[in-house]
Amino acid sequence: MNPITLTRSVSPPSPERCPNCGEECVESLRHCAVCSFDLGCPNVRAAHRPKETEGVSGRFRAARESSKARGVSAEFEALAETIENETHVVVAVSPILARSFLQDSKQLYQGYEKLVEGGSRTPAPQEFDSQRYAVAGKLFGHYAEDIRYGLLSINGRSLKNYGIVHIQLRDIAIKDRVSFLHENSYLFVREFDLKPDSPLPVGYRCSWLNKKELVAAKLESSLVPGSGKEEWARLLVNNGETRDRDQCVEAHIYGPFNSAAIENIEYENNGFNRQDRLDIEIIKDIFGHKKVSGWPS
Ligand SMILES: [Zn+2]
């Protein structure tokens, strides 16, 4: 039995040396290159390096001080508690993809790179395809192909620019393999003007364990007196007119999942066309034993 698997949810490992064979770890490999011991997902280990966790904690402490100075200390503490206990990972997909995923329990949810490289979807137009590989490569290097994208949400809703069916994943399915980024990765790379050889800024990534600090630090400057969960949900997942104007805390899930990983499904209205509506009806039929709810139009 792998002892790290048992303890990972308490304290994710970021070992420099393999606990099994004692040899130096390759930071971007999940398994030890010598003995194949499971070292934990590389995105989680990267987010849990001491300099990263200290960076996030430092930003959280500064935000807490700012909230006191601005008279929103109670809101800040309540927000942090909400993030800790009531946020989940949500993935936005199209109705047709959701239907296909739910209809076939053998199907695994894969990321863009896996689908393109596996020959089961066409690449996006060259301009967007190259941007996608560049941004993912900057954040993850070779294991970008193992990352699936979602976001952190209070109310089960995601960004509608990415799909109108929003799939909330069970915490147990992702908490040991998910890391979070301060912002959508495209916007993050652009905001920090990251070049191929730029180091990633410290304190803007976290794991499931310290998501409270990352999110509270991000949202503090937008907190107003008397605000509550409804406003915070909109601050955390903020739909813009275009993807460029969307705001979120992006979730990076290492590895695939199947439909048994789903906790809940939300969808926006009943779709934009007849096919969407048919797909959503089928989704409701299949997933009817759990909560499926529509947004107010
Ligand atoms: Zn080893």
mmCIF file of C-alpha atoms and ligand atoms in Angstrom:
data_model
loop_
_atom_site.group_PDB
_atom_site.id
_atom_site.type_symbol
_atom_site.label_atom_id
_atom_site.label_comp_id
_atom_site.label_asym_id
_atom_site.label_seq_id
_atom_site.Cartn_x
_atom_site.Cartn_y
_atom_site.Cartn_z
ATOM 1 C CA MET A 1 0.000 0.000 0.000
ATOM 2 C CA ASN A 2 1.246 3.423 -0.870
ATOM 3 C CA PRO A 3 1.348 5.436 2.385
ATOM 4 C CA ILE A 4 1.337 8.762 0.528
ATOM 5 C CA THR A 5 -2.010 7.937 -1.043
ATOM 6 C CA LEU A 6 -3.451 7.460 2.411
ATOM 7 C CA THR A 7 -2.130 10.707 3.806
ATOM 8 C CA ARG A 8 -2.276 12.951 0.742
ATOM 9 C CA SER A 9 -5.557 14.619 1.604
ATOM 10 C CA VAL A 10 -4.128 15.614 4.989
ATOM 11 C CA SER A 11 -0.759 16.822 3.794
ATOM 12 C CA PRO A 12 0.049 16.688 0.078
ATOM 13 C CA PRO A 13 3.605 15.602 -0.526
ATOM 14 C CA SER A 14 6.153 17.784 -2.213
ATOM 15 C CA PRO A 15 9.139 15.515 -1.664
ATOM 16 C CA GLU A 16 12.459 16.349 -3.209
ATOM 17 C CA ARG A 17 13.459 12.745 -2.694
ATOM 18 C CA CYS A 18 11.352 9.656 -3.264
ATOM 19 C CA PRO A 19 10.055 8.356 0.085
ATOM 20 C CA ASN A 20 10.429 4.805 -1.207
ATOM 21 C CA CYS A 21 13.884 4.605 -2.810
ATOM 22 C CA GLY A 22 15.437 7.864 -1.594
ATOM 23 C CA GLU A 23 16.493 9.028 -5.064
ATOM 24 C CA GLU A 24 15.913 12.561 -6.316
ATOM 25 C CA CYS A 25 12.414 13.174 -7.731
ATOM 26 C CA VAL A 26 11.712 14.572 -11.181
ATOM 27 C CA GLU A 27 9.293 17.372 -10.343
ATOM 28 C CA SER A 28 7.119 17.013 -13.435
ATOM 29 C CA LEU A 29 6.656 13.235 -13.172
ATOM 30 C CA ARG A 30 3.910 11.735 -11.073
ATOM 31 C CA HIS A 31 5.834 8.514 -10.473
ATOM 32 C CA CYS A 32 9.411 8.118 -9.304
ATOM 33 C CA ALA A 33 11.662 7.578 -12.330
ATOM 34 C CA VAL A 34 13.606 4.955 -10.362
ATOM 35 C CA CYS A 35 11.019 2.819 -8.536
ATOM 36 C CA SER A 36 7.697 4.148 -9.937
ATOM 37 C CA PHE A 37 6.448 5.110 -6.481
ATOM 38 C CA ASP A 38 3.401 7.426 -6.669
ATOM 39 C CA LEU A 39 4.723 10.847 -5.649
ATOM 40 C CA GLY A 40 1.406 12.651 -6.084
ATOM 41 C CA CYS A 41 0.143 14.708 -9.003
ATOM 42 C CA PRO A 42 2.816 17.138 -10.234
ATOM 43 C CA ASN A 43 0.432 20.118 -10.396
ATOM 44 C CA VAL A 44 -0.488 19.614 -6.726
ATOM 45 C CA ARG A 45 3.147 19.150 -5.717
ATOM 46 C CA ALA A 46 4.076 22.340 -7.603
ATOM 47 C CA ALA A 47 1.342 24.279 -5.797
ATOM 48 C CA HIS A 48 2.485 22.876 -2.471
ATOM 49 C CA ARG A 49 6.123 23.825 -2.566
ATOM 50 C CA PRO A 50 6.911 25.819 0.601
ATOM 51 C CA LYS A 51 7.622 29.024 -1.321
ATOM 52 C CA GLU A 52 4.191 28.780 -3.001
ATOM 53 C CA THR A 53 2.215 28.078 0.179
ATOM 54 C CA GLU A 54 4.124 30.817 2.013
ATOM 55 C CA GLY A 55 3.435 33.197 -0.866
ATOM 56 C CA VAL A 56 -0.305 32.471 -0.733
ATOM 57 C CA SER A 57 -0.353 32.799 3.057
ATOM 58 C CA GLY A 58 1.438 36.136 2.831
ATOM 59 C CA ARG A 59 -1.147 37.465 0.392
ATOM 60 C CA PHE A 60 -3.936 36.160 2.642
ATOM 61 C CA ARG A 61 -2.506 37.904 5.702
ATOM 62 C CA ALA A 62 -2.172 41.168 3.795
ATOM 63 C CA ALA A 63 -5.771 40.855 2.584
ATOM 64 C CA ARG A 64 -6.968 40.209 6.150
ATOM 65 C CA GLU A 65 -5.236 43.392 7.338
ATOM 66 C CA SER A 66 -6.740 45.326 4.451
ATOM 67 C CA SER A 67 -10.224 44.045 5.328
ATOM 68 C CA LYS A 68 -9.805 45.366 8.877
ATOM 69 C CA ALA A 69 -8.708 48.742 7.594
ATOM 70 C CA ARG A 70 -11.650 48.890 5.177
ATOM 71 C CA GLY A 71 -14.272 47.827 7.743
ATOM 72 C CA VAL A 72 -15.115 44.528 6.026
ATOM 73 C CA SER A 73 -13.362 42.212 8.441
ATOM 74 C CA ALA A 74 -16.525 40.227 9.301
ATOM 75 C CA GLU A 75 -17.296 39.740 5.599
ATOM 76 C CA PHE A 76 -13.720 38.685 4.917
ATOM 77 C CA GLU A 77 -13.746 36.033 7.646
ATOM 78 C CA ALA A 78 -17.155 34.741 6.547
ATOM 79 C CA LEU A 79 -15.999 34.646 2.917
ATOM 80 C CA ALA A 80 -12.922 32.639 3.891
ATOM 81 C CA GLU A 81 -15.099 30.149 5.778
ATOM 82 C CA THR A 82 -17.466 29.856 2.798
ATOM 83 C CA ILE A 83 -14.577 29.205 0.431
ATOM 84 C CA GLU A 84 -13.163 26.592 2.785
ATOM 85 C CA ASN A 85 -16.415 24.681 3.257
ATOM 86 C CA GLU A 86 -18.765 25.465 0.383
ATOM 87 C CA THR A 87 -16.767 25.679 -2.830
ATOM 88 C CA HIS A 88 -16.541 22.881 -5.372
ATOM 89 C CA VAL A 89 -15.019 22.262 -8.776
ATOM 90 C CA VAL A 90 -17.306 22.813 -11.766
ATOM 91 C CA VAL A 91 -16.640 22.051 -15.429
ATOM 92 C CA ALA A 92 -18.601 23.798 -18.209
ATOM 93 C CA VAL A 93 -19.461 21.766 -21.294
ATOM 94 C CA SER A 94 -21.861 21.858 -24.223
ATOM 95 C CA PRO A 95 -25.184 19.994 -23.947
ATOM 96 C CA ILE A 96 -24.149 17.475 -26.606
ATOM 97 C CA LEU A 97 -20.900 16.675 -24.827
ATOM 98 C CA ALA A 98 -22.665 16.344 -21.464
ATOM 99 C CA ARG A 99 -25.274 14.037 -22.945
ATOM 100 C CA SER A 100 -22.696 11.806 -24.580
ATOM 101 C CA PHE A 101 -20.634 11.714 -21.372
ATOM 102 C CA LEU A 102 -23.643 10.776 -19.247
ATOM 103 C CA GLN A 103 -24.981 8.203 -21.688
ATOM 104 C CA ASP A 104 -21.760 6.217 -21.792
ATOM 105 C CA SER A 105 -20.371 5.230 -18.399
ATOM 106 C CA LYS A 106 -17.193 3.980 -20.093
ATOM 107 C CA GLN A 107 -16.415 7.438 -21.445
ATOM 108 C CA LEU A 108 -13.690 9.454 -19.758
ATOM 109 C CA TYR A 109 -13.640 13.232 -19.679
ATOM 110 C CA GLN A 110 -10.481 14.260 -21.475
ATOM 111 C CA GLY A 111 -8.790 17.585 -22.046
ATOM 112 C CA TYR A 112 -8.245 19.303 -25.373
ATOM 113 C CA GLU A 113 -4.706 18.016 -25.884
ATOM 114 C CA LYS A 114 -5.630 14.365 -25.292
ATOM 115 C CA LEU A 115 -8.579 14.613 -27.669
ATOM 116 C CA VAL A 116 -6.542 16.244 -30.430
ATOM 117 C CA GLU A 117 -3.559 13.958 -30.023
ATOM 118 C CA GLY A 118 -5.811 10.914 -29.820
ATOM 119 C CA GLY A 119 -7.393 11.910 -33.105
ATOM 120 C CA SER A 120 -10.924 12.175 -31.742
ATOM 121 C CA ARG A 121 -11.368 15.911 -32.335
ATOM 122 C CA THR A 122 -10.017 18.464 -34.739
ATOM 123 C CA PRO A 123 -7.711 21.173 -33.435
ATOM 124 C CA ALA A 124 -9.041 24.671 -32.894
ATOM 125 C CA PRO A 125 -8.053 27.204 -35.577
ATOM 126 C CA GLN A 126 -4.270 27.526 -35.663
ATOM 127 C CA GLU A 127 -4.237 30.886 -33.866
ATOM 128 C CA PHE A 128 -6.115 29.494 -30.856
ATOM 129 C CA ASP A 129 -4.528 26.056 -30.972
ATOM 130 C CA SER A 130 -1.029 27.541 -30.706
ATOM 131 C CA GLN A 131 -2.088 29.900 -27.920
ATOM 132 C CA ARG A 132 -3.579 27.001 -26.027
ATOM 133 C CA TYR A 133 -0.443 24.880 -26.250
ATOM 134 C CA ALA A 134 1.757 27.871 -25.383
ATOM 135 C CA VAL A 135 -0.194 28.793 -22.242
ATOM 136 C CA ALA A 136 -0.621 25.220 -21.011
ATOM 137 C CA GLY A 137 3.017 24.489 -21.771
ATOM 138 C CA LYS A 138 4.090 27.545 -19.787
ATOM 139 C CA LEU A 139 2.137 26.390 -16.730
ATOM 140 C CA PHE A 140 2.652 22.633 -16.888
ATOM 141 C CA GLY A 141 5.248 21.649 -19.476
ATOM 142 C CA HIS A 142 4.840 18.131 -20.853
ATOM 143 C CA TYR A 143 2.077 17.120 -18.446
ATOM 144 C CA ALA A 144 -0.284 19.793 -19.829
ATOM 145 C CA GLU A 145 -1.915 16.918 -21.697
ATOM 146 C CA ASP A 146 -2.968 15.386 -18.354
ATOM 147 C CA ILE A 147 -4.779 18.512 -17.142
ATOM 148 C CA ARG A 148 -8.549 19.059 -17.391
ATOM 149 C CA TYR A 149 -9.873 22.562 -16.760
ATOM 150 C CA GLY A 150 -12.671 23.724 -14.526
ATOM 151 C CA LEU A 151 -13.173 26.404 -11.922
ATOM 152 C CA LEU A 152 -14.015 26.890 -8.266
ATOM 153 C CA SER A 153 -17.645 27.751 -7.569
ATOM 154 C CA ILE A 154 -19.883 28.476 -4.586
ATOM 155 C CA ASN A 155 -23.211 27.849 -6.325
ATOM 156 C CA GLY A 156 -22.435 25.112 -8.863
ATOM 157 C CA ARG A 157 -22.301 27.556 -11.756
ATOM 158 C CA SER A 158 -19.471 28.041 -14.181
ATOM 159 C CA LEU A 159 -18.802 30.487 -17.022
ATOM 160 C CA LYS A 160 -21.398 30.302 -19.764
ATOM 161 C CA ASN A 161 -18.863 31.308 -22.414
ATOM 162 C CA TYR A 162 -17.406 27.818 -21.991
ATOM 163 C CA GLY A 163 -20.664 25.867 -22.163
ATOM 164 C CA ILE A 164 -24.178 26.068 -20.774
ATOM 165 C CA VAL A 165 -24.127 22.744 -18.902
ATOM 166 C CA HIS A 166 -22.214 23.026 -15.662
ATOM 167 C CA ILE A 167 -21.043 19.805 -14.067
ATOM 168 C CA GLN A 168 -20.084 19.942 -10.398
ATOM 169 C CA LEU A 169 -17.648 17.203 -9.467
ATOM 170 C CA ARG A 170 -17.691 15.268 -6.205
ATOM 171 C CA ASP A 171 -15.004 16.562 -3.853
ATOM 172 C CA ILE A 172 -13.695 13.045 -3.272
ATOM 173 C CA ALA A 173 -13.137 12.638 -7.014
ATOM 174 C CA ILE A 174 -10.789 15.582 -7.360
ATOM 175 C CA LYS A 175 -9.490 17.010 -4.078
ATOM 176 C CA ASP A 176 -6.189 15.132 -4.095
ATOM 177 C CA ARG A 177 -5.418 15.916 -7.742
ATOM 178 C CA VAL A 178 -6.658 19.454 -8.262
ATOM 179 C CA SER A 179 -4.716 22.680 -8.078
ATOM 180 C CA PHE A 180 -6.023 26.203 -8.550
ATOM 181 C CA LEU A 181 -4.752 29.298 -10.310
ATOM 182 C CA HIS A 182 -5.594 32.890 -9.345
ATOM 183 C CA GLU A 183 -7.179 33.516 -12.767
ATOM 184 C CA ASN A 184 -7.977 31.906 -16.093
ATOM 185 C CA SER A 185 -4.619 30.707 -17.406
ATOM 186 C CA TYR A 186 -4.720 32.786 -20.624
ATOM 187 C CA LEU A 187 -5.474 35.949 -18.691
ATOM 188 C CA PHE A 188 -2.933 35.049 -16.028
ATOM 189 C CA VAL A 189 -0.110 34.633 -18.554
ATOM 190 C CA ARG A 190 -1.121 37.890 -20.202
ATOM 191 C CA GLU A 191 -1.615 39.835 -16.955
ATOM 192 C CA PHE A 192 1.827 38.884 -15.679
ATOM 193 C CA ASP A 193 3.391 39.285 -19.134
ATOM 194 C CA LEU A 194 4.959 35.836 -18.879
ATOM 195 C CA LYS A 195 7.603 35.047 -21.494
ATOM 196 C CA PRO A 196 8.919 31.553 -22.284
ATOM 197 C CA ASP A 197 11.755 32.012 -19.796
ATOM 198 C CA SER A 198 9.859 34.001 -17.124
ATOM 199 C CA PRO A 199 9.441 32.275 -13.759
ATOM 200 C CA LEU A 200 5.831 31.909 -12.647
ATOM 201 C CA PRO A 201 4.925 34.519 -10.026
ATOM 202 C CA VAL A 202 4.876 33.041 -6.535
ATOM 203 C CA GLY A 203 1.722 32.909 -4.398
ATOM 204 C CA TYR A 204 -0.908 32.563 -7.106
ATOM 205 C CA ARG A 205 -1.366 28.781 -7.084
ATOM 206 C CA CYS A 206 -2.795 26.519 -4.399
ATOM 207 C CA SER A 207 -4.141 23.058 -3.704
ATOM 208 C CA TRP A 208 -7.492 22.011 -2.247
ATOM 209 C CA LEU A 209 -6.040 22.502 1.240
ATOM 210 C CA ASN A 210 -5.234 26.203 0.996
ATOM 211 C CA LYS A 211 -7.858 27.340 -1.553
ATOM 212 C CA LYS A 212 -9.408 29.518 1.172
ATOM 213 C CA GLU A 213 -6.302 31.689 1.326
ATOM 214 C CA LEU A 214 -5.881 32.066 -2.443
ATOM 215 C CA VAL A 215 -9.519 32.995 -3.084
ATOM 216 C CA ALA A 216 -9.989 35.285 -0.083
ATOM 217 C CA ALA A 217 -6.797 37.138 -1.012
ATOM 218 C CA LYS A 218 -8.100 37.605 -4.557
ATOM 219 C CA LEU A 219 -11.599 38.779 -3.645
ATOM 220 C CA GLU A 220 -10.882 40.967 -0.629
ATOM 221 C CA SER A 221 -10.551 44.205 -2.573
ATOM 222 C CA SER A 222 -14.069 43.673 -4.023
ATOM 223 C CA LEU A 223 -15.776 42.968 -0.694
ATOM 224 C CA VAL A 224 -18.358 45.477 0.450
ATOM 225 C CA PRO A 225 -20.035 45.790 3.859
ATOM 226 C CA GLY A 226 -23.096 43.601 4.251
ATOM 227 C CA SER A 227 -22.306 41.382 1.277
ATOM 228 C CA GLY A 228 -23.075 37.673 1.388
ATOM 229 C CA LYS A 229 -22.775 34.410 -0.473
ATOM 230 C CA GLU A 230 -24.811 35.474 -3.478
ATOM 231 C CA GLU A 231 -22.514 38.412 -4.202
ATOM 232 C CA TRP A 232 -19.395 36.356 -3.443
ATOM 233 C CA ALA A 233 -20.540 33.646 -5.864
ATOM 234 C CA ARG A 234 -20.730 36.293 -8.593
ATOM 235 C CA LEU A 235 -17.347 37.732 -7.649
ATOM 236 C CA LEU A 236 -15.768 34.282 -7.793
ATOM 237 C CA VAL A 237 -17.342 33.312 -11.130
ATOM 238 C CA ASN A 238 -17.869 36.508 -13.057
ATOM 239 C CA ASN A 239 -19.361 36.165 -16.548
ATOM 240 C CA GLY A 240 -17.991 38.743 -18.960
ATOM 241 C CA GLU A 241 -19.294 39.542 -22.411
ATOM 242 C CA THR A 242 -16.433 37.547 -23.892
ATOM 243 C CA ARG A 243 -13.984 34.986 -22.507
ATOM 244 C CA ASP A 244 -11.420 37.782 -22.237
ATOM 245 C CA ARG A 245 -13.635 39.486 -19.683
ATOM 246 C CA ASP A 246 -14.563 36.401 -17.667
ATOM 247 C CA GLN A 247 -13.109 36.090 -14.187
ATOM 248 C CA CYS A 248 -12.628 32.933 -12.164
ATOM 249 C CA VAL A 249 -10.265 30.875 -10.046
ATOM 250 C CA GLU A 250 -9.277 28.179 -12.514
ATOM 251 C CA ALA A 251 -9.152 24.526 -11.448
ATOM 252 C CA HIS A 252 -6.597 22.139 -12.927
ATOM 253 C CA ILE A 253 -7.538 18.491 -12.550
ATOM 254 C CA TYR A 254 -4.835 15.923 -13.184
ATOM 255 C CA GLY A 255 -6.139 12.882 -15.037
ATOM 256 C CA PRO A 256 -9.535 11.859 -16.415
ATOM 257 C CA PHE A 257 -12.845 11.155 -14.694
ATOM 258 C CA ASN A 258 -16.078 9.422 -15.670
ATOM 259 C CA SER A 259 -19.703 10.274 -15.036
ATOM 260 C CA ALA A 260 -19.647 8.718 -11.557
ATOM 261 C CA ALA A 261 -17.529 11.722 -10.523
ATOM 262 C CA ILE A 262 -20.519 14.055 -10.992
ATOM 263 C CA GLU A 263 -22.229 15.523 -7.932
ATOM 264 C CA ASN A 264 -24.641 17.921 -9.531
ATOM 265 C CA ILE A 265 -25.582 19.489 -12.853
ATOM 266 C CA GLU A 266 -26.775 23.018 -13.533
ATOM 267 C CA TYR A 267 -27.685 24.361 -16.934
ATOM 268 C CA GLU A 268 -28.438 27.797 -18.211
ATOM 269 C CA ASN A 269 -31.975 28.160 -19.570
ATOM 270 C CA ASN A 270 -33.007 25.332 -21.894
ATOM 271 C CA GLY A 271 -30.387 25.772 -24.564
ATOM 272 C CA PHE A 272 -30.077 27.963 -27.614
ATOM 273 C CA ASN A 273 -31.584 25.657 -30.205
ATOM 274 C CA ARG A 274 -33.641 22.508 -30.647
ATOM 275 C CA GLN A 275 -30.617 20.195 -30.374
ATOM 276 C CA ASP A 276 -29.564 21.803 -27.073
ATOM 277 C CA ARG A 277 -33.078 21.375 -25.703
ATOM 278 C CA LEU A 278 -33.197 17.726 -26.739
ATOM 279 C CA ASP A 279 -29.801 17.072 -25.183
ATOM 280 C CA ILE A 280 -30.826 18.779 -21.937
ATOM 281 C CA GLU A 281 -34.017 16.723 -21.759
ATOM 282 C CA ILE A 282 -31.953 13.552 -22.114
ATOM 283 C CA ILE A 283 -29.505 14.785 -19.465
ATOM 284 C CA LYS A 284 -32.445 15.329 -17.101
ATOM 285 C CA ASP A 285 -33.730 11.827 -17.846
ATOM 286 C CA ILE A 286 -30.376 10.196 -17.215
ATOM 287 C CA PHE A 287 -29.402 12.284 -14.222
ATOM 288 C CA GLY A 288 -32.888 12.643 -12.801
ATOM 289 C CA HIS A 289 -32.124 10.776 -9.599
ATOM 290 C CA LYS A 290 -29.844 13.605 -8.572
ATOM 291 C CA LYS A 291 -30.320 17.322 -8.503
ATOM 292 C CA VAL A 292 -30.550 18.918 -11.944
ATOM 293 C CA SER A 293 -31.657 22.490 -11.965
ATOM 294 C CA GLY A 294 -31.979 25.306 -14.427
ATOM 295 C CA TRP A 295 -31.008 28.903 -13.949
ATOM 296 C CA PRO A 296 -33.591 31.611 -14.093
ATOM 297 C CA SER A 297 -33.619 32.936 -17.652
HETATM 298 ZN ZN ZN B 1 11.644 5.914 -5.926
#
